[in-house]
């Protein structure tokens, strides 16, 4: 392994959107006339990434190149070429590699990607790994939906910078849907999760048609949500988001039915979490609170969409709705970094349309 600290350039890696930014000290204080990365892969396929080294505001040189151009899953060596000199900077990129022989190992991927307590990656590291392996992990892999889930959350960390990657994820999701086995409990869990998270990201950037397609596809595919109890919360969120989309389009009857479905799905999830045989109950109290937030929001939204006239078949006790519909989206979507700062326009627009519908008699 190369000792990066011994390299006089003092190379460091940062991220900008879907790019690596390699920062180095200029050799001999001079900006090189030529710059490139020489990448060697497991199949001994060498190639060069032509780059430009530009001075930054800190007196260092910044070299930008796409994350996927380095072919992280296959590389063995990376050399930085500056004019006539070369420097081995392999370790900067090898730390993002997963063991290719263990990509089907559920325990291995859980410990290295999905288990927050066990992994040593930062959020930016997880973004790099998930993005680098998006076109490498087979679509049939039971954990592929988990890769999409992780990538969407990490895109959400810096949504303004990374929004251009969402369409790549959305296209991949369409292919994934055709391959996923919903009769495999792990694959089913990650399918529901990835669908919910991708829909949230799409709605947050205003891609409502694409989000609607994701939600519709997921709800048609999820025939038996009780197959894996770990899907309850994301399934409830899909119904809730489906209701918001219908309300945004002005289809309030359809929206009400989805909101009512979200209330019931949330109740089932709560029952499962609080079952006496669930030894995780104390550790899952945060999930119970999340269910309560979604249930309350869905119930109030259903009241607004039906103008306080819930269908008797819903078997909900009649309650007079508040004159002002209030939904705390930041609490419901608190796992998304961008929602902690402000609520994306779509959600407020859907809220305003439901309020206007409730007020119009």
mmCIF file of C-alpha atoms in Angstrom:
data_model
loop_
_atom_site.group_PDB
_atom_site.id
_atom_site.type_symbol
_atom_site.label_atom_id
_atom_site.label_comp_id
_atom_site.label_asym_id
_atom_site.label_seq_id
_atom_site.Cartn_x
_atom_site.Cartn_y
_atom_site.Cartn_z
ATOM 1 C CA UNK A 1 0.000 0.000 0.000
ATOM 2 C CA UNK A 2 1.198 3.482 -0.821
ATOM 3 C CA UNK A 3 1.859 5.849 2.051
ATOM 4 C CA UNK A 4 -0.062 8.883 0.797
ATOM 5 C CA UNK A 5 1.495 11.099 3.482
ATOM 6 C CA UNK A 6 4.911 10.476 1.938
ATOM 7 C CA UNK A 7 3.918 11.965 -1.399
ATOM 8 C CA UNK A 8 5.224 15.551 -1.590
ATOM 9 C CA UNK A 9 2.066 16.720 -3.361
ATOM 10 C CA UNK A 10 -0.023 15.997 -0.221
ATOM 11 C CA UNK A 11 -2.983 14.771 -2.305
ATOM 12 C CA UNK A 12 -6.507 14.890 -0.880
ATOM 13 C CA UNK A 13 -9.869 14.002 -2.373
ATOM 14 C CA UNK A 14 -13.060 16.054 -2.256
ATOM 15 C CA UNK A 15 -16.366 15.724 -4.070
ATOM 16 C CA UNK A 16 -18.316 18.087 -6.275
ATOM 17 C CA UNK A 17 -21.513 16.700 -7.725
ATOM 18 C CA UNK A 18 -20.586 13.492 -9.547
ATOM 19 C CA UNK A 19 -16.904 14.406 -9.709
ATOM 20 C CA UNK A 20 -13.786 13.803 -7.689
ATOM 21 C CA UNK A 21 -11.740 16.906 -6.960
ATOM 22 C CA UNK A 22 -8.120 15.901 -6.387
ATOM 23 C CA UNK A 23 -6.270 18.655 -4.555
ATOM 24 C CA UNK A 24 -2.461 18.722 -4.630
ATOM 25 C CA UNK A 25 0.367 21.057 -3.814
ATOM 26 C CA UNK A 26 1.912 22.326 -7.056
ATOM 27 C CA UNK A 27 5.257 20.535 -7.634
ATOM 28 C CA UNK A 28 8.038 23.059 -7.178
ATOM 29 C CA UNK A 29 5.338 25.717 -7.014
ATOM 30 C CA UNK A 30 4.739 25.406 -10.763
ATOM 31 C CA UNK A 31 1.428 24.667 -12.518
ATOM 32 C CA UNK A 32 2.106 21.648 -14.768
ATOM 33 C CA UNK A 33 1.472 22.002 -18.496
ATOM 34 C CA UNK A 34 0.031 18.472 -18.724
ATOM 35 C CA UNK A 35 -1.967 16.411 -16.235
ATOM 36 C CA UNK A 36 -3.603 13.006 -16.337
ATOM 37 C CA UNK A 37 -4.522 9.898 -14.397
ATOM 38 C CA UNK A 38 -3.107 6.551 -15.499
ATOM 39 C CA UNK A 39 -5.456 3.828 -14.322
ATOM 40 C CA UNK A 40 -4.589 0.123 -14.250
ATOM 41 C CA UNK A 41 -7.406 -2.415 -13.790
ATOM 42 C CA UNK A 42 -7.557 -6.090 -12.783
ATOM 43 C CA UNK A 43 -7.722 -7.137 -16.436
ATOM 44 C CA UNK A 44 -4.514 -5.141 -17.051
ATOM 45 C CA UNK A 45 -6.495 -2.711 -19.155
ATOM 46 C CA UNK A 46 -4.638 0.580 -18.752
ATOM 47 C CA UNK A 47 -6.134 3.891 -19.759
ATOM 48 C CA UNK A 48 -5.500 7.578 -19.228
ATOM 49 C CA UNK A 49 -7.947 10.219 -18.023
ATOM 50 C CA UNK A 50 -6.872 13.573 -19.405
ATOM 51 C CA UNK A 51 -7.319 16.337 -16.827
ATOM 52 C CA UNK A 52 -6.555 19.990 -16.234
ATOM 53 C CA UNK A 53 -4.842 21.125 -13.039
ATOM 54 C CA UNK A 54 -6.227 24.507 -12.033
ATOM 55 C CA UNK A 55 -5.087 26.709 -9.142
ATOM 56 C CA UNK A 56 -7.667 27.082 -6.372
ATOM 57 C CA UNK A 57 -8.147 29.816 -3.798
ATOM 58 C CA UNK A 58 -5.949 28.003 -1.258
ATOM 59 C CA UNK A 59 -2.846 28.012 -3.429
ATOM 60 C CA UNK A 60 -3.255 24.331 -4.300
ATOM 61 C CA UNK A 61 -4.061 22.706 -7.620
ATOM 62 C CA UNK A 62 -7.496 21.166 -8.222
ATOM 63 C CA UNK A 63 -7.903 18.286 -10.681
ATOM 64 C CA UNK A 64 -11.507 17.346 -11.530
ATOM 65 C CA UNK A 65 -12.718 14.090 -13.148
ATOM 66 C CA UNK A 66 -15.964 12.018 -13.074
ATOM 67 C CA UNK A 67 -16.268 9.472 -10.267
ATOM 68 C CA UNK A 68 -17.229 6.650 -12.606
ATOM 69 C CA UNK A 69 -14.339 7.369 -14.998
ATOM 70 C CA UNK A 70 -11.842 5.818 -12.552
ATOM 71 C CA UNK A 71 -13.626 2.423 -12.652
ATOM 72 C CA UNK A 72 -13.247 1.931 -8.901
ATOM 73 C CA UNK A 73 -14.594 -1.663 -8.775
ATOM 74 C CA UNK A 74 -11.831 -2.895 -11.117
ATOM 75 C CA UNK A 75 -8.811 -0.655 -10.542
ATOM 76 C CA UNK A 76 -5.525 -1.849 -9.042
ATOM 77 C CA UNK A 77 -3.363 1.241 -9.496
ATOM 78 C CA UNK A 78 -3.827 4.948 -10.127
ATOM 79 C CA UNK A 79 -0.895 7.191 -11.001
ATOM 80 C CA UNK A 80 -1.072 10.954 -11.296
ATOM 81 C CA UNK A 81 1.048 12.171 -14.205
ATOM 82 C CA UNK A 82 2.243 15.783 -14.049
ATOM 83 C CA UNK A 83 4.417 16.657 -17.010
ATOM 84 C CA UNK A 84 7.235 14.065 -16.802
ATOM 85 C CA UNK A 85 6.624 12.996 -13.211
ATOM 86 C CA UNK A 86 4.228 10.319 -11.913
ATOM 87 C CA UNK A 87 2.911 9.727 -8.401
ATOM 88 C CA UNK A 88 1.146 6.641 -7.054
ATOM 89 C CA UNK A 89 -2.153 7.808 -5.497
ATOM 90 C CA UNK A 90 -3.904 4.417 -5.576
ATOM 91 C CA UNK A 91 -4.889 4.383 -1.915
ATOM 92 C CA UNK A 92 -7.096 7.429 -2.364
ATOM 93 C CA UNK A 93 -9.404 5.269 -4.495
ATOM 94 C CA UNK A 94 -8.833 1.683 -3.340
ATOM 95 C CA UNK A 95 -10.543 2.452 -0.036
ATOM 96 C CA UNK A 96 -13.824 2.724 -1.940
ATOM 97 C CA UNK A 97 -13.602 -0.827 -3.264
ATOM 98 C CA UNK A 98 -15.872 -3.646 -2.170
ATOM 99 C CA UNK A 99 -14.794 -7.285 -2.309
ATOM 100 C CA UNK A 100 -16.087 -8.398 -5.715
ATOM 101 C CA UNK A 101 -16.258 -12.000 -4.508
ATOM 102 C CA UNK A 102 -18.703 -11.022 -1.752
ATOM 103 C CA UNK A 103 -21.221 -8.874 -3.623
ATOM 104 C CA UNK A 104 -23.811 -11.644 -3.189
ATOM 105 C CA UNK A 105 -23.024 -11.977 0.519
ATOM 106 C CA UNK A 106 -25.875 -10.359 2.431
ATOM 107 C CA UNK A 107 -23.894 -10.128 5.679
ATOM 108 C CA UNK A 108 -20.907 -8.539 3.940
ATOM 109 C CA UNK A 109 -22.993 -5.881 2.171
ATOM 110 C CA UNK A 110 -24.982 -5.212 5.334
ATOM 111 C CA UNK A 111 -21.817 -4.558 7.302
ATOM 112 C CA UNK A 112 -20.158 -2.484 4.589
ATOM 113 C CA UNK A 113 -23.092 -0.488 3.235
ATOM 114 C CA UNK A 114 -26.345 -0.751 5.141
ATOM 115 C CA UNK A 115 -25.415 -1.036 8.812
ATOM 116 C CA UNK A 116 -24.738 2.468 10.085
ATOM 117 C CA UNK A 117 -23.133 1.159 13.272
ATOM 118 C CA UNK A 118 -20.709 -1.194 11.544
ATOM 119 C CA UNK A 119 -19.468 0.767 8.530
ATOM 120 C CA UNK A 120 -16.561 3.169 8.635
ATOM 121 C CA UNK A 121 -17.628 5.191 5.610
ATOM 122 C CA UNK A 122 -18.642 8.845 5.830
ATOM 123 C CA UNK A 123 -21.762 9.985 3.979
ATOM 124 C CA UNK A 124 -19.584 11.189 1.098
ATOM 125 C CA UNK A 125 -17.775 7.830 1.043
ATOM 126 C CA UNK A 126 -21.103 6.021 0.814
ATOM 127 C CA UNK A 127 -22.141 8.254 -2.063
ATOM 128 C CA UNK A 128 -18.964 7.354 -3.967
ATOM 129 C CA UNK A 129 -19.292 3.615 -3.310
ATOM 130 C CA UNK A 130 -22.991 3.445 -4.212
ATOM 131 C CA UNK A 131 -22.515 5.521 -7.358
ATOM 132 C CA UNK A 132 -19.415 3.566 -8.428
ATOM 133 C CA UNK A 133 -21.219 0.210 -8.058
ATOM 134 C CA UNK A 134 -24.570 1.257 -9.534
ATOM 135 C CA UNK A 135 -23.676 -0.277 -12.901
ATOM 136 C CA UNK A 136 -21.676 -3.136 -11.400
ATOM 137 C CA UNK A 137 -23.957 -4.885 -8.913
ATOM 138 C CA UNK A 138 -26.331 -7.129 -10.922
ATOM 139 C CA UNK A 139 -29.934 -5.937 -11.051
ATOM 140 C CA UNK A 140 -30.987 -9.400 -9.838
ATOM 141 C CA UNK A 141 -28.911 -9.048 -6.671
ATOM 142 C CA UNK A 142 -31.248 -9.095 -3.665
ATOM 143 C CA UNK A 143 -29.497 -6.007 -2.284
ATOM 144 C CA UNK A 144 -29.617 -3.884 -5.430
ATOM 145 C CA UNK A 145 -32.546 -1.870 -4.096
ATOM 146 C CA UNK A 146 -30.441 -1.153 -1.016
ATOM 147 C CA UNK A 147 -27.767 0.355 -3.253
ATOM 148 C CA UNK A 148 -30.385 2.667 -4.806
ATOM 149 C CA UNK A 149 -31.666 3.535 -1.331
ATOM 150 C CA UNK A 150 -28.207 4.494 -0.045
ATOM 151 C CA UNK A 151 -27.409 6.456 -3.204
ATOM 152 C CA UNK A 152 -30.670 8.434 -3.052
ATOM 153 C CA UNK A 153 -30.124 9.385 0.588
ATOM 154 C CA UNK A 154 -26.588 10.513 -0.162
ATOM 155 C CA UNK A 155 -27.724 12.474 -3.220
ATOM 156 C CA UNK A 156 -30.125 14.173 -0.844
ATOM 157 C CA UNK A 157 -27.212 15.236 1.377
ATOM 158 C CA UNK A 158 -26.130 17.697 -1.327
ATOM 159 C CA UNK A 159 -29.178 17.840 -3.553
ATOM 160 C CA UNK A 160 -28.190 21.015 -5.400
ATOM 161 C CA UNK A 161 -24.851 19.510 -6.429
ATOM 162 C CA UNK A 162 -26.021 15.991 -7.174
ATOM 163 C CA UNK A 163 -29.472 16.490 -8.719
ATOM 164 C CA UNK A 164 -28.140 15.671 -12.200
ATOM 165 C CA UNK A 165 -27.426 12.097 -11.060
ATOM 166 C CA UNK A 166 -31.060 11.430 -10.132
ATOM 167 C CA UNK A 167 -32.116 10.733 -13.721
ATOM 168 C CA UNK A 168 -29.363 8.096 -13.988
ATOM 169 C CA UNK A 169 -30.757 6.447 -10.856
ATOM 170 C CA UNK A 170 -34.326 6.690 -12.144
ATOM 171 C CA UNK A 171 -33.435 5.005 -15.455
ATOM 172 C CA UNK A 172 -31.586 2.262 -13.565
ATOM 173 C CA UNK A 173 -34.626 1.803 -11.311
ATOM 174 C CA UNK A 174 -36.829 1.139 -14.368
ATOM 175 C CA UNK A 175 -34.533 -1.725 -15.411
ATOM 176 C CA UNK A 176 -34.306 -2.946 -11.824
ATOM 177 C CA UNK A 177 -38.098 -3.221 -11.515
ATOM 178 C CA UNK A 178 -38.102 -5.728 -14.364
ATOM 179 C CA UNK A 179 -35.598 -7.966 -12.573
ATOM 180 C CA UNK A 180 -36.389 -7.736 -8.850
ATOM 181 C CA UNK A 181 -37.778 -10.832 -7.136
ATOM 182 C CA UNK A 182 -40.509 -9.658 -4.760
ATOM 183 C CA UNK A 183 -40.809 -13.213 -3.403
ATOM 184 C CA UNK A 184 -37.371 -12.887 -1.822
ATOM 185 C CA UNK A 185 -37.816 -11.211 1.569
ATOM 186 C CA UNK A 186 -34.570 -9.208 1.409
ATOM 187 C CA UNK A 187 -35.097 -8.133 -2.198
ATOM 188 C CA UNK A 188 -38.692 -7.184 -1.402
ATOM 189 C CA UNK A 189 -37.606 -5.037 1.544
ATOM 190 C CA UNK A 190 -35.089 -3.128 -0.574
ATOM 191 C CA UNK A 191 -37.504 -2.750 -3.481
ATOM 192 C CA UNK A 192 -40.045 -0.993 -1.263
ATOM 193 C CA UNK A 193 -37.328 1.099 0.368
ATOM 194 C CA UNK A 194 -35.716 2.195 -2.901
ATOM 195 C CA UNK A 195 -39.105 3.050 -4.415
ATOM 196 C CA UNK A 196 -40.083 5.244 -1.477
ATOM 197 C CA UNK A 197 -36.735 7.058 -1.279
ATOM 198 C CA UNK A 198 -36.437 7.597 -5.037
ATOM 199 C CA UNK A 199 -39.990 8.988 -5.154
ATOM 200 C CA UNK A 200 -39.119 11.454 -2.372
ATOM 201 C CA UNK A 201 -36.008 12.654 -4.198
ATOM 202 C CA UNK A 202 -37.880 13.041 -7.500
ATOM 203 C CA UNK A 203 -40.685 15.007 -5.852
ATOM 204 C CA UNK A 204 -38.146 17.226 -4.142
ATOM 205 C CA UNK A 205 -36.638 18.354 -7.446
ATOM 206 C CA UNK A 206 -40.059 18.791 -9.068
ATOM 207 C CA UNK A 207 -39.952 15.658 -11.247
ATOM 208 C CA UNK A 208 -43.573 14.870 -10.448
ATOM 209 C CA UNK A 209 -44.365 12.711 -13.483
ATOM 210 C CA UNK A 210 -41.339 10.501 -12.854
ATOM 211 C CA UNK A 211 -42.169 10.263 -9.141
ATOM 212 C CA UNK A 212 -45.750 9.335 -9.978
ATOM 213 C CA UNK A 213 -44.479 6.534 -12.237
ATOM 214 C CA UNK A 214 -42.265 5.204 -9.433
ATOM 215 C CA UNK A 215 -45.093 5.265 -6.887
ATOM 216 C CA UNK A 216 -47.620 3.693 -9.283
ATOM 217 C CA UNK A 217 -45.175 0.961 -10.278
ATOM 218 C CA UNK A 218 -44.306 0.187 -6.675
ATOM 219 C CA UNK A 219 -47.901 0.068 -5.428
ATOM 220 C CA UNK A 220 -48.884 -2.250 -8.292
ATOM 221 C CA UNK A 221 -45.913 -4.516 -7.560
ATOM 222 C CA UNK A 222 -46.346 -4.672 -3.760
ATOM 223 C CA UNK A 223 -49.073 -7.296 -3.632
ATOM 224 C CA UNK A 224 -48.406 -8.541 -0.095
ATOM 225 C CA UNK A 225 -46.839 -5.794 2.064
ATOM 226 C CA UNK A 226 -47.037 -8.023 5.149
ATOM 227 C CA UNK A 227 -44.572 -10.472 3.544
ATOM 228 C CA UNK A 228 -41.717 -8.606 5.250
ATOM 229 C CA UNK A 229 -42.577 -6.433 8.282
ATOM 230 C CA UNK A 230 -39.554 -4.240 7.539
ATOM 231 C CA UNK A 231 -41.418 -2.639 4.599
ATOM 232 C CA UNK A 232 -44.307 -1.217 6.633
ATOM 233 C CA UNK A 233 -42.913 2.301 7.033
ATOM 234 C CA UNK A 234 -41.782 2.764 3.437
ATOM 235 C CA UNK A 235 -45.005 1.216 2.143
ATOM 236 C CA UNK A 236 -46.950 3.701 4.256
ATOM 237 C CA UNK A 237 -44.818 6.520 2.869
ATOM 238 C CA UNK A 238 -45.476 5.370 -0.704
ATOM 239 C CA UNK A 239 -49.239 5.533 -0.095
ATOM 240 C CA UNK A 240 -48.840 8.960 1.526
ATOM 241 C CA UNK A 241 -46.747 10.267 -1.359
ATOM 242 C CA UNK A 242 -49.180 8.778 -3.832
ATOM 243 C CA UNK A 243 -51.956 10.730 -2.118
ATOM 244 C CA UNK A 244 -49.930 13.941 -2.310
ATOM 245 C CA UNK A 245 -49.327 13.426 -6.026
ATOM 246 C CA UNK A 246 -53.032 12.818 -6.717
ATOM 247 C CA UNK A 247 -53.927 15.913 -4.692
ATOM 248 C CA UNK A 248 -51.337 17.966 -6.587
ATOM 249 C CA UNK A 249 -53.046 16.942 -9.831
ATOM 250 C CA UNK A 250 -56.458 17.791 -8.350
ATOM 251 C CA UNK A 251 -57.695 14.185 -8.138
ATOM 252 C CA UNK A 252 -58.956 14.476 -4.580
ATOM 253 C CA UNK A 253 -61.101 11.321 -4.465
ATOM 254 C CA UNK A 254 -58.117 9.194 -5.482
ATOM 255 C CA UNK A 255 -55.916 11.103 -3.075
ATOM 256 C CA UNK A 256 -58.311 10.430 -0.192
ATOM 257 C CA UNK A 257 -58.304 6.688 -0.872
ATOM 258 C CA UNK A 258 -54.498 6.614 -0.801
ATOM 259 C CA UNK A 259 -54.354 8.673 2.400
ATOM 260 C CA UNK A 260 -56.842 6.309 4.044
ATOM 261 C CA UNK A 261 -54.675 3.417 2.881
ATOM 262 C CA UNK A 262 -51.643 5.124 4.441
ATOM 263 C CA UNK A 263 -53.462 5.444 7.779
ATOM 264 C CA UNK A 264 -54.286 1.746 7.786
ATOM 265 C CA UNK A 265 -50.819 0.694 6.619
ATOM 266 C CA UNK A 266 -49.295 2.820 9.377
ATOM 267 C CA UNK A 267 -51.565 1.225 11.975
ATOM 268 C CA UNK A 268 -50.487 -2.261 10.848
ATOM 269 C CA UNK A 269 -46.874 -1.185 11.106
ATOM 270 C CA UNK A 270 -47.412 0.107 14.630
ATOM 271 C CA UNK A 271 -49.074 -3.155 15.659
ATOM 272 C CA UNK A 272 -46.126 -5.138 14.350
ATOM 273 C CA UNK A 273 -43.583 -2.913 16.085
ATOM 274 C CA UNK A 274 -45.421 -3.150 19.390
ATOM 275 C CA UNK A 275 -46.021 -6.895 19.225
ATOM 276 C CA UNK A 276 -44.892 -8.540 22.492
ATOM 277 C CA UNK A 277 -42.668 -10.954 20.570
ATOM 278 C CA UNK A 278 -40.749 -8.077 18.967
ATOM 279 C CA UNK A 279 -37.595 -7.913 21.062
ATOM 280 C CA UNK A 280 -36.517 -4.733 19.258
ATOM 281 C CA UNK A 281 -39.441 -2.685 20.505
ATOM 282 C CA UNK A 282 -37.437 -0.307 22.707
ATOM 283 C CA UNK A 283 -34.962 0.264 19.901
ATOM 284 C CA UNK A 284 -37.778 0.962 17.457
ATOM 285 C CA UNK A 285 -39.584 3.713 19.371
ATOM 286 C CA UNK A 286 -38.367 6.257 16.829
ATOM 287 C CA UNK A 287 -40.132 4.219 14.140
ATOM 288 C CA UNK A 288 -43.324 4.293 16.185
ATOM 289 C CA UNK A 289 -43.120 8.082 16.365
ATOM 290 C CA UNK A 290 -42.538 8.251 12.601
ATOM 291 C CA UNK A 291 -45.633 6.118 12.006
ATOM 292 C CA UNK A 292 -47.667 8.435 14.214
ATOM 293 C CA UNK A 293 -46.534 11.476 12.204
ATOM 294 C CA UNK A 294 -47.430 9.823 8.891
ATOM 295 C CA UNK A 295 -50.761 8.518 10.216
ATOM 296 C CA UNK A 296 -51.763 11.928 11.558
ATOM 297 C CA UNK A 297 -50.738 13.693 8.348
ATOM 298 C CA UNK A 298 -52.556 11.136 6.181
ATOM 299 C CA UNK A 299 -55.708 11.302 8.292
ATOM 300 C CA UNK A 300 -55.848 15.088 8.174
ATOM 301 C CA UNK A 301 -55.134 15.062 4.433
ATOM 302 C CA UNK A 302 -57.943 12.545 3.883
ATOM 303 C CA UNK A 303 -60.322 14.829 5.800
ATOM 304 C CA UNK A 304 -59.296 17.788 3.633
ATOM 305 C CA UNK A 305 -59.664 15.834 0.385
ATOM 306 C CA UNK A 306 -63.170 14.625 1.362
ATOM 307 C CA UNK A 307 -64.154 17.987 2.880
ATOM 308 C CA UNK A 308 -64.705 16.367 6.241
ATOM 309 C CA UNK A 309 -66.818 13.557 4.800
ATOM 310 C CA UNK A 310 -64.766 10.397 5.070
ATOM 311 C CA UNK A 311 -66.546 7.423 3.484
ATOM 312 C CA UNK A 312 -68.254 5.271 6.155
ATOM 313 C CA UNK A 313 -66.515 2.229 4.654
ATOM 314 C CA UNK A 314 -63.229 3.571 5.977
ATOM 315 C CA UNK A 315 -64.513 2.775 9.488
ATOM 316 C CA UNK A 316 -62.913 5.906 10.908
ATOM 317 C CA UNK A 317 -64.733 7.744 13.655
ATOM 318 C CA UNK A 318 -66.140 11.056 12.350
ATOM 319 C CA UNK A 319 -63.929 13.949 13.395
ATOM 320 C CA UNK A 320 -64.316 17.563 12.390
ATOM 321 C CA UNK A 321 -61.236 18.691 10.528
ATOM 322 C CA UNK A 322 -59.296 21.752 11.559
ATOM 323 C CA UNK A 323 -60.003 24.745 9.336
ATOM 324 C CA UNK A 324 -56.273 24.925 8.553
ATOM 325 C CA UNK A 325 -54.550 21.823 7.236
ATOM 326 C CA UNK A 326 -51.096 21.432 8.766
ATOM 327 C CA UNK A 327 -48.529 18.788 7.843
ATOM 328 C CA UNK A 328 -44.997 18.810 9.192
ATOM 329 C CA UNK A 329 -43.127 17.452 6.183
ATOM 330 C CA UNK A 330 -39.754 18.110 7.775
ATOM 331 C CA UNK A 331 -40.577 15.618 10.522
ATOM 332 C CA UNK A 332 -41.896 12.998 8.113
ATOM 333 C CA UNK A 333 -38.859 13.281 5.829
ATOM 334 C CA UNK A 334 -36.296 14.008 8.529
ATOM 335 C CA UNK A 335 -33.843 11.440 7.152
ATOM 336 C CA UNK A 336 -33.338 13.656 4.122
ATOM 337 C CA UNK A 337 -30.759 16.331 4.787
ATOM 338 C CA UNK A 338 -32.345 18.878 2.438
ATOM 339 C CA UNK A 339 -35.691 18.662 4.251
ATOM 340 C CA UNK A 340 -34.037 19.803 7.462
ATOM 341 C CA UNK A 341 -33.297 23.155 5.823
ATOM 342 C CA UNK A 342 -36.568 23.824 4.016
ATOM 343 C CA UNK A 343 -39.587 21.984 2.643
ATOM 344 C CA UNK A 344 -39.335 21.408 -1.139
ATOM 345 C CA UNK A 345 -41.962 23.322 -3.184
ATOM 346 C CA UNK A 346 -43.955 20.267 -4.307
ATOM 347 C CA UNK A 347 -44.997 19.351 -0.774
ATOM 348 C CA UNK A 348 -46.152 22.876 0.052
ATOM 349 C CA UNK A 349 -48.016 23.099 -3.282
ATOM 350 C CA UNK A 350 -49.866 19.847 -2.554
ATOM 351 C CA UNK A 351 -50.724 21.149 0.919
ATOM 352 C CA UNK A 352 -52.065 24.426 -0.519
ATOM 353 C CA UNK A 353 -54.178 22.605 -3.108
ATOM 354 C CA UNK A 354 -55.731 20.390 -0.427
ATOM 355 C CA UNK A 355 -56.397 23.465 1.709
ATOM 356 C CA UNK A 356 -58.071 25.253 -1.218
ATOM 357 C CA UNK A 357 -60.184 22.170 -1.939
ATOM 358 C CA UNK A 358 -61.273 21.928 1.703
ATOM 359 C CA UNK A 359 -62.167 25.620 1.796
ATOM 360 C CA UNK A 360 -64.220 25.541 -1.409
ATOM 361 C CA UNK A 361 -67.814 24.555 -0.663
#
